[in-house]
Amino acid sequence: YWQGCRLDNMYPVSVLLDGQALNISLTGTAATLDFGILACRRTLPRIQRLLDYLELGLKELENAVLGPACRSTWQRLRNTTSRRSTCSS
């Protein structure tokens, strides 16, 4: 929660230090994992591939852990939490 409002996502922000080509940061909330990926374009010109592989790997992990029976319940939970995110100040 932030100032009384439930957070749906909280993306991490980081920096690349001298000599670093890639930084991957992760934060989690009730039903989400949010990744922050920062890369040096000269060293890693095709960083989009990493995002594609990350998405594929997370889907594989979800299938292995949850299985077909639990996946629909998990999807409903994620959809329900997304809809309740409105907050006015």
Backbone as CSV, one residue per row, in Angstrom:
resi,resn,N_x,N_y,N_z,CA_x,CA_y,CA_z,C_x,C_y,C_z
1,TYR,0.836,-1.190,0.000,0.000,0.000,0.000,0.879,1.252,0.000
2,TRP,0.437,2.261,-0.693,1.145,3.530,-0.742,0.117,4.625,-0.514
3,GLN,0.238,5.332,0.582,-0.681,6.392,0.987,-2.137,5.916,0.935
4,GLY,-2.367,4.709,1.447,-3.709,4.158,1.539,-4.218,3.459,0.301
5,CYS,-3.461,3.458,-0.786,-3.889,2.804,-2.024,-3.081,1.530,-2.240
6,ARG,-3.779,0.482,-2.665,-3.087,-0.774,-2.945,-2.279,-0.646,-4.228
7,LEU,-1.042,-1.108,-4.204,-0.176,-1.070,-5.381,-0.413,-2.306,-6.236
8,ASP,-0.579,-2.113,-7.529,-0.673,-3.249,-8.445,0.714,-3.702,-8.871
9,ASN,1.571,-2.761,-9.165,2.929,-3.066,-9.599,3.892,-2.071,-8.979
10,MET,5.114,-2.523,-8.796,6.153,-1.654,-8.259,7.462,-2.058,-8.941
11,TYR,7.780,-1.382,-10.026,8.943,-1.747,-10.819,10.213,-1.193,-10.181
12,PRO,11.217,-2.045,-10.016,12.460,-1.592,-9.399,13.284,-0.730,-10.357
13,VAL,14.044,0.171,-9.794,14.941,1.024,-10.565,16.338,0.829,-9.995
14,SER,17.302,0.705,-10.853,18.664,0.485,-10.401,19.619,1.233,-11.325
15,VAL,20.898,1.019,-11.140,21.918,1.665,-11.965,22.929,0.624,-12.424
16,LEU,23.617,0.957,-13.503,24.752,0.143,-13.934,26.012,0.789,-13.396
17,LEU,26.781,0.022,-12.692,28.056,0.519,-12.183,29.132,0.330,-13.240
18,ASP,30.259,0.980,-13.063,31.364,0.880,-14.003,31.743,-0.586,-14.204
19,GLY,31.757,-1.016,-15.449,32.123,-2.388,-15.761,30.936,-3.343,-15.814
20,GLN,29.762,-2.895,-15.424,28.569,-3.738,-15.463,27.893,-3.590,-16.819
21,ALA,27.404,-4.714,-17.360,26.684,-4.662,-18.625,25.200,-4.919,-18.427
22,LEU,24.830,-5.542,-17.304,23.440,-5.921,-17.091,23.098,-5.867,-15.613
23,ASN,21.910,-5.330,-15.320,21.392,-5.331,-13.947,19.940,-5.781,-14.026
24,ILE,19.612,-6.832,-13.268,18.238,-7.314,-13.191,17.800,-7.186,-11.747
25,SER,16.733,-6.424,-11.524,16.185,-6.228,-10.184,14.774,-6.793,-10.165
26,LEU,14.320,-7.194,-9.001,13.016,-7.831,-8.871,12.322,-7.341,-7.614
27,THR,11.033,-7.020,-7.745,10.209,-6.730,-6.576,8.930,-7.542,-6.709
28,GLY,8.294,-7.795,-5.591,7.060,-8.563,-5.610,5.991,-7.900,-4.774
29,THR,4.753,-8.038,-5.220,3.600,-7.596,-4.448,2.712,-8.814,-4.231
30,ALA,1.488,-8.617,-3.813,0.596,-9.722,-3.464,0.496,-10.779,-4.561
31,ALA,0.310,-10.370,-5.801,0.091,-11.345,-6.866,0.999,-11.122,-8.074
32,THR,2.049,-10.321,-7.935,2.900,-10.029,-9.090,4.378,-10.095,-8.745
33,LEU,5.178,-10.360,-9.758,6.625,-10.169,-9.707,6.941,-9.149,-10.784
34,ASP,7.649,-8.108,-10.442,7.979,-7.059,-11.393,9.489,-6.998,-11.572
35,PHE,9.914,-7.029,-12.818,11.332,-7.030,-13.142,11.748,-5.665,-13.668
36,GLY,12.921,-5.234,-13.275,13.557,-4.057,-13.832,14.845,-4.516,-14.479
37,ILE,14.982,-4.295,-15.770,16.171,-4.743,-16.499,16.841,-3.530,-17.114
38,LEU,18.102,-3.364,-16.794,18.896,-2.254,-17.293,20.138,-2.841,-17.942
39,ALA,20.434,-2.426,-19.184,21.558,-3.021,-19.901,22.308,-1.976,-20.712
40,CYS,23.560,-2.270,-20.945,24.409,-1.447,-21.800,24.146,-1.838,-23.257
41,ARG,23.707,-0.885,-24.086,23.370,-1.182,-25.484,24.574,-1.651,-26.294
42,ARG,25.729,-1.115,-25.991,26.922,-1.528,-26.749,27.287,-2.972,-26.453
43,THR,27.149,-3.371,-25.192,27.523,-4.724,-24.793,26.417,-5.735,-25.093
44,LEU,25.173,-5.344,-24.893,24.020,-6.230,-25.094,23.018,-5.564,-26.050
45,PRO,23.332,-5.543,-27.359,22.471,-4.816,-28.297,21.096,-5.452,-28.520
46,ARG,20.937,-6.717,-28.177,19.655,-7.395,-28.391,19.030,-7.803,-27.064
47,ILE,18.861,-6.862,-26.177,18.332,-7.140,-24.841,16.885,-7.631,-24.894
48,GLN,16.146,-7.294,-25.958,14.760,-7.746,-26.092,14.673,-9.268,-26.031
49,ARG,15.682,-9.947,-26.546,15.697,-11.418,-26.485,15.640,-11.903,-25.049
50,LEU,16.366,-11.232,-24.164,16.356,-11.615,-22.755,14.946,-11.511,-22.181
51,LEU,14.220,-10.458,-22.545,12.844,-10.297,-22.071,11.959,-11.415,-22.590
52,ASP,12.140,-11.806,-23.846,11.364,-12.906,-24.410,11.656,-14.212,-23.675
53,TYR,12.929,-14.473,-23.421,13.307,-15.694,-22.711,12.811,-15.669,-21.265
54,LEU,12.841,-14.508,-20.647,12.353,-14.367,-19.278,10.861,-14.699,-19.212
55,GLU,10.095,-14.158,-20.142,8.654,-14.437,-20.182,8.401,-15.929,-20.402
56,LEU,9.118,-16.534,-21.323,8.964,-17.959,-21.593,9.321,-18.795,-20.356
57,GLY,10.414,-18.447,-19.718,10.841,-19.173,-18.524,9.840,-19.066,-17.380
58,LEU,9.260,-17.884,-17.204,8.259,-17.712,-16.152,6.999,-18.522,-16.438
59,LYS,6.594,-18.590,-17.707,5.440,-19.413,-18.075,5.722,-20.888,-17.821
60,GLU,6.926,-21.345,-18.151,7.301,-22.732,-17.900,7.297,-23.039,-16.409
61,LEU,7.820,-22.120,-15.624,7.839,-22.302,-14.175,6.413,-22.354,-13.614
62,GLU,5.563,-21.448,-14.076,4.170,-21.422,-13.623,3.472,-22.736,-13.972
63,ASN,3.688,-23.251,-15.182,3.085,-24.523,-15.582,3.601,-25.679,-14.742
64,ALA,4.893,-25.676,-14.455,5.477,-26.770,-13.676,5.001,-26.751,-12.229
65,VAL,4.888,-25.568,-11.650,4.523,-25.460,-10.239,3.018,-25.563,-10.037
66,LEU,2.250,-24.829,-10.831,0.814,-24.770,-10.610,0.048,-25.900,-11.286
67,GLY,0.473,-26.293,-12.466,-0.273,-27.295,-13.208,-1.571,-26.712,-13.734
68,PRO,-2.254,-27.454,-14.597,-3.464,-26.928,-15.232,-4.592,-26.617,-14.245
69,ALA,-4.753,-27.412,-13.208,-5.875,-27.211,-12.275,-5.751,-25.904,-11.514
70,CYS,-4.570,-25.565,-11.048,-4.375,-24.361,-10.237,-4.205,-23.113,-11.085
71,ARG,-3.827,-23.268,-12.344,-3.547,-22.111,-13.184,-4.773,-21.209,-13.331
72,SER,-5.960,-21.796,-13.509,-7.161,-20.970,-13.678,-7.479,-20.211,-12.398
73,THR,-7.275,-20.833,-11.243,-7.496,-20.146,-9.967,-6.529,-18.989,-9.816
74,TRP,-5.270,-19.210,-10.134,-4.249,-18.165,-10.046,-4.587,-17.013,-10.990
75,GLN,-5.040,-17.335,-12.208,-5.398,-16.290,-13.173,-6.568,-15.467,-12.647
76,ARG,-7.571,-16.112,-12.055,-8.704,-15.383,-11.488,-8.249,-14.460,-10.371
77,LEU,-7.342,-14.930,-9.524,-6.813,-14.103,-8.425,-6.119,-12.870,-8.988
78,ARG,-5.280,-13.050,-9.998,-4.565,-11.920,-10.597,-5.534,-10.936,-11.234
79,ASN,-6.560,-11.419,-11.924,-7.544,-10.537,-12.556,-8.360,-9.787,-11.515
80,THR,-8.716,-10.446,-10.438,-9.492,-9.815,-9.370,-8.688,-8.713,-8.702
81,THR,-7.417,-8.983,-8.419,-6.595,-7.969,-7.759,-6.349,-6.787,-8.678
82,SER,-6.264,-7.005,-9.988,-6.041,-5.892,-10.918,-7.226,-4.943,-10.932
83,ARG,-8.432,-5.477,-10.851,-9.619,-4.637,-10.949,-9.842,-3.779,-9.705
84,ARG,-9.321,-4.193,-8.568,-9.553,-3.445,-7.332,-8.513,-2.369,-7.083
85,SER,-7.787,-1.959,-8.079,-6.626,-1.106,-7.854,-6.921,0.391,-7.931
86,THR,-8.146,0.787,-8.134,-8.408,2.219,-8.274,-8.371,2.922,-6.914
87,CYS,-7.822,4.100,-6.920,-7.718,4.881,-5.686,-7.721,6.352,-6.065
88,SER,-8.488,7.136,-5.377,-8.483,8.580,-5.633,-8.082,9.303,-4.360
89,SER,-7.367,10.381,-4.546,-6.926,11.122,-3.356,-7.600,12.454,-3.252
